Coordinates of N, CA and C in Angstrom, one line a residue:
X1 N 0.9 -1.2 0.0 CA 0.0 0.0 0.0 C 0.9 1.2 0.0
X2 N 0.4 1.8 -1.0 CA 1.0 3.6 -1.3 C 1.1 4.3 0.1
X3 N 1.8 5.7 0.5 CA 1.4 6.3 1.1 C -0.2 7.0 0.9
X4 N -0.6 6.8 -0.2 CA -1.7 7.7 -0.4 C -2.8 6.7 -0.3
X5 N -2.7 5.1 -0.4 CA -3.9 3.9 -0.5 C -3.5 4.1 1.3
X6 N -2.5 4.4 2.4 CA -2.4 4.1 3.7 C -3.0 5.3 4.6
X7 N -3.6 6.7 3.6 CA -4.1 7.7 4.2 C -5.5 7.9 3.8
X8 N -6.0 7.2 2.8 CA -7.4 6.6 2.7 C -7.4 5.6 3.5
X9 N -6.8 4.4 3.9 CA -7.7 3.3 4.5 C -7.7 4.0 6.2
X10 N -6.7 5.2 6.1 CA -7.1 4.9 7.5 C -8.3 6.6 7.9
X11 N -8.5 6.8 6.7 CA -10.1 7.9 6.7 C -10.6 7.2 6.9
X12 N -10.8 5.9 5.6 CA -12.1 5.1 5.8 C -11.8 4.4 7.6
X13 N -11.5 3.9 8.0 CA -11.0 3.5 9.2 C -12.0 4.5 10.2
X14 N -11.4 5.4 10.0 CA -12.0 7.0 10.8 C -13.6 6.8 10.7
X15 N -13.6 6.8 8.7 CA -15.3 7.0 8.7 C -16.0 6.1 9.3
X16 N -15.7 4.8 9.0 CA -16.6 4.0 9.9 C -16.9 3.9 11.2
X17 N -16.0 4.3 11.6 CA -16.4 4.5 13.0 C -17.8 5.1 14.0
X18 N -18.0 5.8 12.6 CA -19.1 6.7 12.5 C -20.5 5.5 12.6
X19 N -20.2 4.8 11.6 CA -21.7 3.8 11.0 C -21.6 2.8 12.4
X20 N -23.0 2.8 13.1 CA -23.0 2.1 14.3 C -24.0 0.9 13.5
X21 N -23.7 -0.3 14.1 CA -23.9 -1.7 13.6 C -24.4 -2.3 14.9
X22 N -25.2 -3.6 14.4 CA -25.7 -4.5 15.8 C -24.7 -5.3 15.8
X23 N -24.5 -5.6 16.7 CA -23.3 -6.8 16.6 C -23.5 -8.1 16.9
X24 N -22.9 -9.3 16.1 CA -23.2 -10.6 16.5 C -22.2 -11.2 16.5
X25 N -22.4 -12.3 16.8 CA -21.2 -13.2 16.6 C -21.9 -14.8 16.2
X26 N -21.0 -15.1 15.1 CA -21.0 -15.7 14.3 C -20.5 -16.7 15.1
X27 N -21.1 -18.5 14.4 CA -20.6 -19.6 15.2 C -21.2 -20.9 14.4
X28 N -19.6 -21.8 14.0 CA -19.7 -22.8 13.4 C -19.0 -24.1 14.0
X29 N -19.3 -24.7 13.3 CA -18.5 -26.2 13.3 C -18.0 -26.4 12.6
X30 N -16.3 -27.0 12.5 CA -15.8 -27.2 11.8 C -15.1 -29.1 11.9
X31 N -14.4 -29.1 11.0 CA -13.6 -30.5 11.6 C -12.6 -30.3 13.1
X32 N -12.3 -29.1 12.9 CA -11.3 -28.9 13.9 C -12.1 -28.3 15.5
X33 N -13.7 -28.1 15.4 CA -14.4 -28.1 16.4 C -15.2 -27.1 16.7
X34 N -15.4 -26.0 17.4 CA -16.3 -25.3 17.4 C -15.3 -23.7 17.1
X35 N -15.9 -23.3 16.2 CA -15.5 -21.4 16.2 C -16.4 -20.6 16.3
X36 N -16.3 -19.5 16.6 CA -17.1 -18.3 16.8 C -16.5 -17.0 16.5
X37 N -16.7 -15.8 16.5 CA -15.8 -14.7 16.2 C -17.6 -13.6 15.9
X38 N -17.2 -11.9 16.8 CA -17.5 -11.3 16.6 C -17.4 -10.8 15.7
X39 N -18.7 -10.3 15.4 CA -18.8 -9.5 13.8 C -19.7 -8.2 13.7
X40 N -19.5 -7.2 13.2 CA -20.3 -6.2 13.0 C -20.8 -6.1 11.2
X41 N -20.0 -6.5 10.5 CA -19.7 -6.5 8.7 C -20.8 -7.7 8.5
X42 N -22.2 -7.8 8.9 CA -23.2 -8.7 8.5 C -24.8 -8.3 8.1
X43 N -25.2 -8.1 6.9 CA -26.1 -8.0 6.5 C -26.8 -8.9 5.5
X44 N -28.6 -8.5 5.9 CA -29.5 -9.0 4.6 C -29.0 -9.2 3.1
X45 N -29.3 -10.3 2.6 CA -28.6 -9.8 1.4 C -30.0 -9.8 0.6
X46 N -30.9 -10.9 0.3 CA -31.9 -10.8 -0.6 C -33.2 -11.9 0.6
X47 N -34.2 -11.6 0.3 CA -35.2 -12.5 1.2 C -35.8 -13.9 -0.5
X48 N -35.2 -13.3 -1.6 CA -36.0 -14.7 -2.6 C -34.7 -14.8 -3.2
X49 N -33.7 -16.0 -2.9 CA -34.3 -16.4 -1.8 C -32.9 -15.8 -0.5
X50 N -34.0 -16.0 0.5 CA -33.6 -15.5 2.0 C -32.0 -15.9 2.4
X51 N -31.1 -15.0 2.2 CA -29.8 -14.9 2.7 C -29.3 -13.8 3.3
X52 N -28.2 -13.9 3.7 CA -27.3 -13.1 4.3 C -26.0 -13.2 4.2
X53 N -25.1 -12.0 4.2 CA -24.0 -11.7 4.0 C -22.9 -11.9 5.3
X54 N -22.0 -12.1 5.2 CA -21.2 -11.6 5.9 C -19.5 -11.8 5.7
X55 N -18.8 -11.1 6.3 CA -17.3 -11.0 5.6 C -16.7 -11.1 6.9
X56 N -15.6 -11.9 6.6 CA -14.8 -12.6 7.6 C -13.2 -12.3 7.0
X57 N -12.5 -12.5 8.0 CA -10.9 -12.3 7.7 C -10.4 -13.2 7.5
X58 N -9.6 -13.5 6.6 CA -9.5 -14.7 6.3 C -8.1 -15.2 6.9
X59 N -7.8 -14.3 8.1 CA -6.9 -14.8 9.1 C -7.9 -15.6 10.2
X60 N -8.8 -15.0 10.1 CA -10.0 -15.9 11.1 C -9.8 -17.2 10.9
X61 N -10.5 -18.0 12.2 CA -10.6 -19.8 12.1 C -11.6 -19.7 11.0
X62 N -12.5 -19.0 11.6 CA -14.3 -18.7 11.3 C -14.0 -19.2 9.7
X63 N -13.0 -18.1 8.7 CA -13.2 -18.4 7.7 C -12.5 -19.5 6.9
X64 N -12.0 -20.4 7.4 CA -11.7 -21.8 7.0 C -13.2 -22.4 7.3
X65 N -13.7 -22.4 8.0 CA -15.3 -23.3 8.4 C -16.3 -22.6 7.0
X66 N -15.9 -21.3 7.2 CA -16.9 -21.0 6.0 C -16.8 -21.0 4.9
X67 N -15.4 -21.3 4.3 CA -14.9 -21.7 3.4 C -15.3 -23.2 2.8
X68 N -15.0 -23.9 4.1 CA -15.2 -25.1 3.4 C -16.6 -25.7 3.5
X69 N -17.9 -24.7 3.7 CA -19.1 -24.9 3.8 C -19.8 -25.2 5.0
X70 N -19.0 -24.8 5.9 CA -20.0 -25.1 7.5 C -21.6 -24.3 7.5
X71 N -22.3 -25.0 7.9 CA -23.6 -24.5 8.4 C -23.1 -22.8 9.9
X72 N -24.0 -22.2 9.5 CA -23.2 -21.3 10.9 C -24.4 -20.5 11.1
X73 N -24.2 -20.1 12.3 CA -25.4 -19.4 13.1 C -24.8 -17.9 13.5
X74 N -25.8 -16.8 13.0 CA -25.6 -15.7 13.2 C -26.5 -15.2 14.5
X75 N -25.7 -14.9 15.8 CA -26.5 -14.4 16.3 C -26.5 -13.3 17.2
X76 N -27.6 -12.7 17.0 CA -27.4 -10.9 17.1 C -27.6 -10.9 18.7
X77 N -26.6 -10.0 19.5 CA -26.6 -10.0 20.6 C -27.2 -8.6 21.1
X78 N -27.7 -9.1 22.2 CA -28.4 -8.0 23.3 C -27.5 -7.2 24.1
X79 N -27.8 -6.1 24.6 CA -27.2 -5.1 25.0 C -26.6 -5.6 26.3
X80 N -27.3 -7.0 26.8 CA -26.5 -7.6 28.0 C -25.3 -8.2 28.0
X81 N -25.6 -8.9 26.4 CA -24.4 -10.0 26.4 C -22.8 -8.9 25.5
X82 N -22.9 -8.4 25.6 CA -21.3 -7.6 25.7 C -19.8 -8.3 26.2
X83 N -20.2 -8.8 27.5 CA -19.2 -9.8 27.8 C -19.1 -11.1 26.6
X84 N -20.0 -11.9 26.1 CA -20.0 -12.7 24.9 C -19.0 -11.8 23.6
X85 N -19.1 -11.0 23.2 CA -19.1 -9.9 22.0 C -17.5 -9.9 22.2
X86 N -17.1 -9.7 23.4 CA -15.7 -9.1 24.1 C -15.0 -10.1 23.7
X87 N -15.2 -11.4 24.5 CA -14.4 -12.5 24.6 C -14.8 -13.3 23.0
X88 N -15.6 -13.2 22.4 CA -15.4 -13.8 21.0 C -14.7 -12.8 20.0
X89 N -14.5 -11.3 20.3 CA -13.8 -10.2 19.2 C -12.1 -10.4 19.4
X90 N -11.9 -11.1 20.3 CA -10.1 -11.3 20.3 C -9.5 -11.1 21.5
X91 N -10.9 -11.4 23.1 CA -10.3 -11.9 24.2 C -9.9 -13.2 24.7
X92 N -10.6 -14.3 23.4 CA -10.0 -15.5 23.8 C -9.8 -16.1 22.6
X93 N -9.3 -17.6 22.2 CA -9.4 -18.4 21.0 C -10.1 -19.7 20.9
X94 N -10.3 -20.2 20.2 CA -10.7 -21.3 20.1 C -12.1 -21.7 20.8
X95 N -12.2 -22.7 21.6 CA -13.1 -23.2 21.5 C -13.3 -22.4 22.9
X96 N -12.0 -22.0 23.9 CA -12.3 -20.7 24.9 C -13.1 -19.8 24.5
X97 N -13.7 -19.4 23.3 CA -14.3 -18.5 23.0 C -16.1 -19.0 23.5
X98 N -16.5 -20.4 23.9 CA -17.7 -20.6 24.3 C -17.7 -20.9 25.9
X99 N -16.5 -20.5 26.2 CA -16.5 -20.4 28.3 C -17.8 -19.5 28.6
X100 N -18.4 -18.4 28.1 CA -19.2 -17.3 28.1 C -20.0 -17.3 27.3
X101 N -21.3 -17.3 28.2 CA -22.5 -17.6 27.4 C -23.1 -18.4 27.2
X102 N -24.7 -18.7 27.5 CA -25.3 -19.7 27.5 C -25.5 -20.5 25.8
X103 N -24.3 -21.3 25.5 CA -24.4 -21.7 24.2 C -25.3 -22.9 24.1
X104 N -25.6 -23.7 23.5 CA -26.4 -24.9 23.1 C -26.0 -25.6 21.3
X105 N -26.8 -26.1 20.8 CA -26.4 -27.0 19.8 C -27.9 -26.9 19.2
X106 N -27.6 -26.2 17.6 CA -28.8 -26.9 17.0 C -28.2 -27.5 15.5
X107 N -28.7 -28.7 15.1 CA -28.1 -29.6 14.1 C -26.8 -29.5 13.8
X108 N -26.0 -29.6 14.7 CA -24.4 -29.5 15.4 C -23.7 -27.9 15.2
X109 N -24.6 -27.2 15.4 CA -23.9 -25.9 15.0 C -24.4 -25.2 16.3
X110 N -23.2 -24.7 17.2 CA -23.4 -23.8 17.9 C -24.2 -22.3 18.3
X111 N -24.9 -22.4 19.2 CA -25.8 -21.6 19.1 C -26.1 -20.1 20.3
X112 N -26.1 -19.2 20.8 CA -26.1 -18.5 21.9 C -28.1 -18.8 22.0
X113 N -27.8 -19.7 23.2 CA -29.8 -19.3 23.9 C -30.6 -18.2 24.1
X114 N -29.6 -17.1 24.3 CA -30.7 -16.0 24.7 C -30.0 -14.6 23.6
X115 N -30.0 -15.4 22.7 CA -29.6 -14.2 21.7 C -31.1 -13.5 21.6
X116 N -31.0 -12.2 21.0 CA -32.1 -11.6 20.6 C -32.7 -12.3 19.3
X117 N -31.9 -12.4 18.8 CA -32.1 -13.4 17.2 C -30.9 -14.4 16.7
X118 N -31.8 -15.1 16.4 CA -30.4 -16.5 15.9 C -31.1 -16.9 14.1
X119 N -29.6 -16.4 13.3 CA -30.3 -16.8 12.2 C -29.4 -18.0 11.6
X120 N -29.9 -19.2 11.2 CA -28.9 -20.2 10.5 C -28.8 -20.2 9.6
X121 N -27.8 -20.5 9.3 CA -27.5 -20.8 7.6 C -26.7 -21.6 7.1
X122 N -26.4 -21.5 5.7 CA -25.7 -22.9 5.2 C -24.9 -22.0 4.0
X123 N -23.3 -21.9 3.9 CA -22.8 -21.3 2.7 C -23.1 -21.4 1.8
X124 N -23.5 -20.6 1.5 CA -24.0 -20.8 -0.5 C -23.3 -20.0 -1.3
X125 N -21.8 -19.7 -1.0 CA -21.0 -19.1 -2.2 C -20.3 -18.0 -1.5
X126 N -18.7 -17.5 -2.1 CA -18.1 -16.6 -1.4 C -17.0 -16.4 -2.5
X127 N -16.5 -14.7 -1.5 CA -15.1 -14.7 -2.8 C -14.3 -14.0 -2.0
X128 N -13.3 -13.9 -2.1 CA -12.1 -13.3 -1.3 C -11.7 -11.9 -2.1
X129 N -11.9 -10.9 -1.4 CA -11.8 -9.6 -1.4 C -10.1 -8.9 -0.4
X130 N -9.2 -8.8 -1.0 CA -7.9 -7.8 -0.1 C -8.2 -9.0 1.0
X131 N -8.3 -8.4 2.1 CA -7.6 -9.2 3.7 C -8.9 -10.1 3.9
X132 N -10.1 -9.8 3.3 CA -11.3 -10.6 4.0 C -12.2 -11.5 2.8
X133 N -12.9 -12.5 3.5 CA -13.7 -13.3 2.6 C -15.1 -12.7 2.7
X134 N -15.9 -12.7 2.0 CA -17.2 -12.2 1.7 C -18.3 -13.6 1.1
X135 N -19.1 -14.3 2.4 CA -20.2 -14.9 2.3 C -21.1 -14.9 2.5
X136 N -21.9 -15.8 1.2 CA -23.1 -15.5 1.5 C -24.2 -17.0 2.0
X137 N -24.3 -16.6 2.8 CA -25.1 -17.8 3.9 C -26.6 -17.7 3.5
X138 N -27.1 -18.9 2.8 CA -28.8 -19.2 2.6 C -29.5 -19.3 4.0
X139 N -30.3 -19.2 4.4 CA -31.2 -19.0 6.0 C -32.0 -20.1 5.8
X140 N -31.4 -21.1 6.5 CA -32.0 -22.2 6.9 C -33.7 -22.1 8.0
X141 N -33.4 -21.3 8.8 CA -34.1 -21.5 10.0 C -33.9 -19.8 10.9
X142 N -34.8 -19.5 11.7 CA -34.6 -18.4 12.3 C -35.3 -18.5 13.4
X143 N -35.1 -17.8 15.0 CA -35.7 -17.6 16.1 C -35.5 -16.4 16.6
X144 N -36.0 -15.7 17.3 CA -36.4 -14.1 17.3 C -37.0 -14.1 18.8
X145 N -36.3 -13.4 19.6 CA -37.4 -13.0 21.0 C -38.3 -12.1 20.7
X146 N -38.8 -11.3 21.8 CA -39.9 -10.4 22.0 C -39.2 -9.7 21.7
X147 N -38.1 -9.0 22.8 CA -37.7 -7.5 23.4 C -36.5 -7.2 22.1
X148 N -37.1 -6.2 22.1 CA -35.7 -5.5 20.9 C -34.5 -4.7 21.6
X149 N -33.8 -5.5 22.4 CA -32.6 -4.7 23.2 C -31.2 -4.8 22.7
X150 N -30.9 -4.2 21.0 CA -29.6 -5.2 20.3 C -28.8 -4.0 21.2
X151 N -27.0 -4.8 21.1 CA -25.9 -4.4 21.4 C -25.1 -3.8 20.2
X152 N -25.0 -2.5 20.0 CA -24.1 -1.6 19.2 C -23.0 -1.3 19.0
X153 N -22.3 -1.4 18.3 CA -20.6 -0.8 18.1 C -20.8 0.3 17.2
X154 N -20.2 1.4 18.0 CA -20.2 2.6 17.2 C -18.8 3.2 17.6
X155 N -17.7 4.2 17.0 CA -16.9 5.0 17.7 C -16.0 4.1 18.4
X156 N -15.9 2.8 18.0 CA -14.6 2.1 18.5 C -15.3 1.5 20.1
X157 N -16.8 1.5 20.3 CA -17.3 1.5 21.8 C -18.5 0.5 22.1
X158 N -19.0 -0.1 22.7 CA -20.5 -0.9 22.8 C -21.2 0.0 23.5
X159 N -22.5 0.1 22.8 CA -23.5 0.8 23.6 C -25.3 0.0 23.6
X160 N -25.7 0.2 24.4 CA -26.8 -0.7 24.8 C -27.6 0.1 24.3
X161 N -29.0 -0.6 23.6 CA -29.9 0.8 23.0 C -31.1 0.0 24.1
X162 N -32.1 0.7 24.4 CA -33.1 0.3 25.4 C -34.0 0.2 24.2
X163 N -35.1 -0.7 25.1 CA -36.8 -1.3 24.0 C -37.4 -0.1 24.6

């Protein structure tokens, strides 16, 4: 990178900081066992049919599982579970990353219980962009609470939004 590609990425760096996101964390099975990793870079992609996006680093475990086709559960956390968000964004590794948090198993794919929403899915295609992978997950299945209390990253910071 140029000096001049290193004084844009780090505007863009700046700008985003600005765009506040819900934050989830992502969580698969792989041969090598269970991964997870916090994500804010996940959105809708089309509802016909019903997928979702999301981009992963492809220094990540995450994106060897999603590379090689793991089923994986997106799930958007609550303004409580922050400690979850913490220890899956790069306070712990591996399978330490499920010490925290009420996880569970649905069709061997790791799951948080009291996520606000848990969306599953199944890779259906990706491409590797600069440092990160970009997939896109078909939506198997979805569950949704009542209370609308998601957990925010904005400004480099988590903030709780109230229902």
């Amino acid at each position: 990178m140029d000096h001049t590609d290193s004084q844009i990425a780090d505007g863009m760096r700046f700008a985003m900081r600005r765009l506040a996101q819900s934050v989830t964390v992502i969580s698969a099975r792989h041969e090598s066992g269970r991964v997870a990793m916090a994500a804010t870079a996940v959105n809708s992609l089309s509802l016909d049919p019903p997928s979702m996006l999301v981009v992963v680093n492809r220094q990540a475990s995450l994106f060897t599982a999603l590379r090689a086709g793991a089923r994986f559960c997106i799930n958007v956390l609550t303004r409580d579970q922050q400690p979850v968000a913490e220890h899956c964004g790069g306070g712990s590794r591996g399978e330490d990353r499920f010490a925290i948090g009420a996880w569970e198993e649905q069709d061997g794919v790791p799951c948080l219980r009291d996520a606000q929403a848990r969306i599953h899915c199944v890779q259906d295609g990706y491409m590797t962009y600069g440092t990160h992978g970009v997939f896109i997950g078909r939506v198997t299945g979805t569950q949704v609470s009542n209370a609308v209390v998601p957990l925010i990253y904005a400004d480099g910071r988590y903030h709780g939004l109230a229902n």
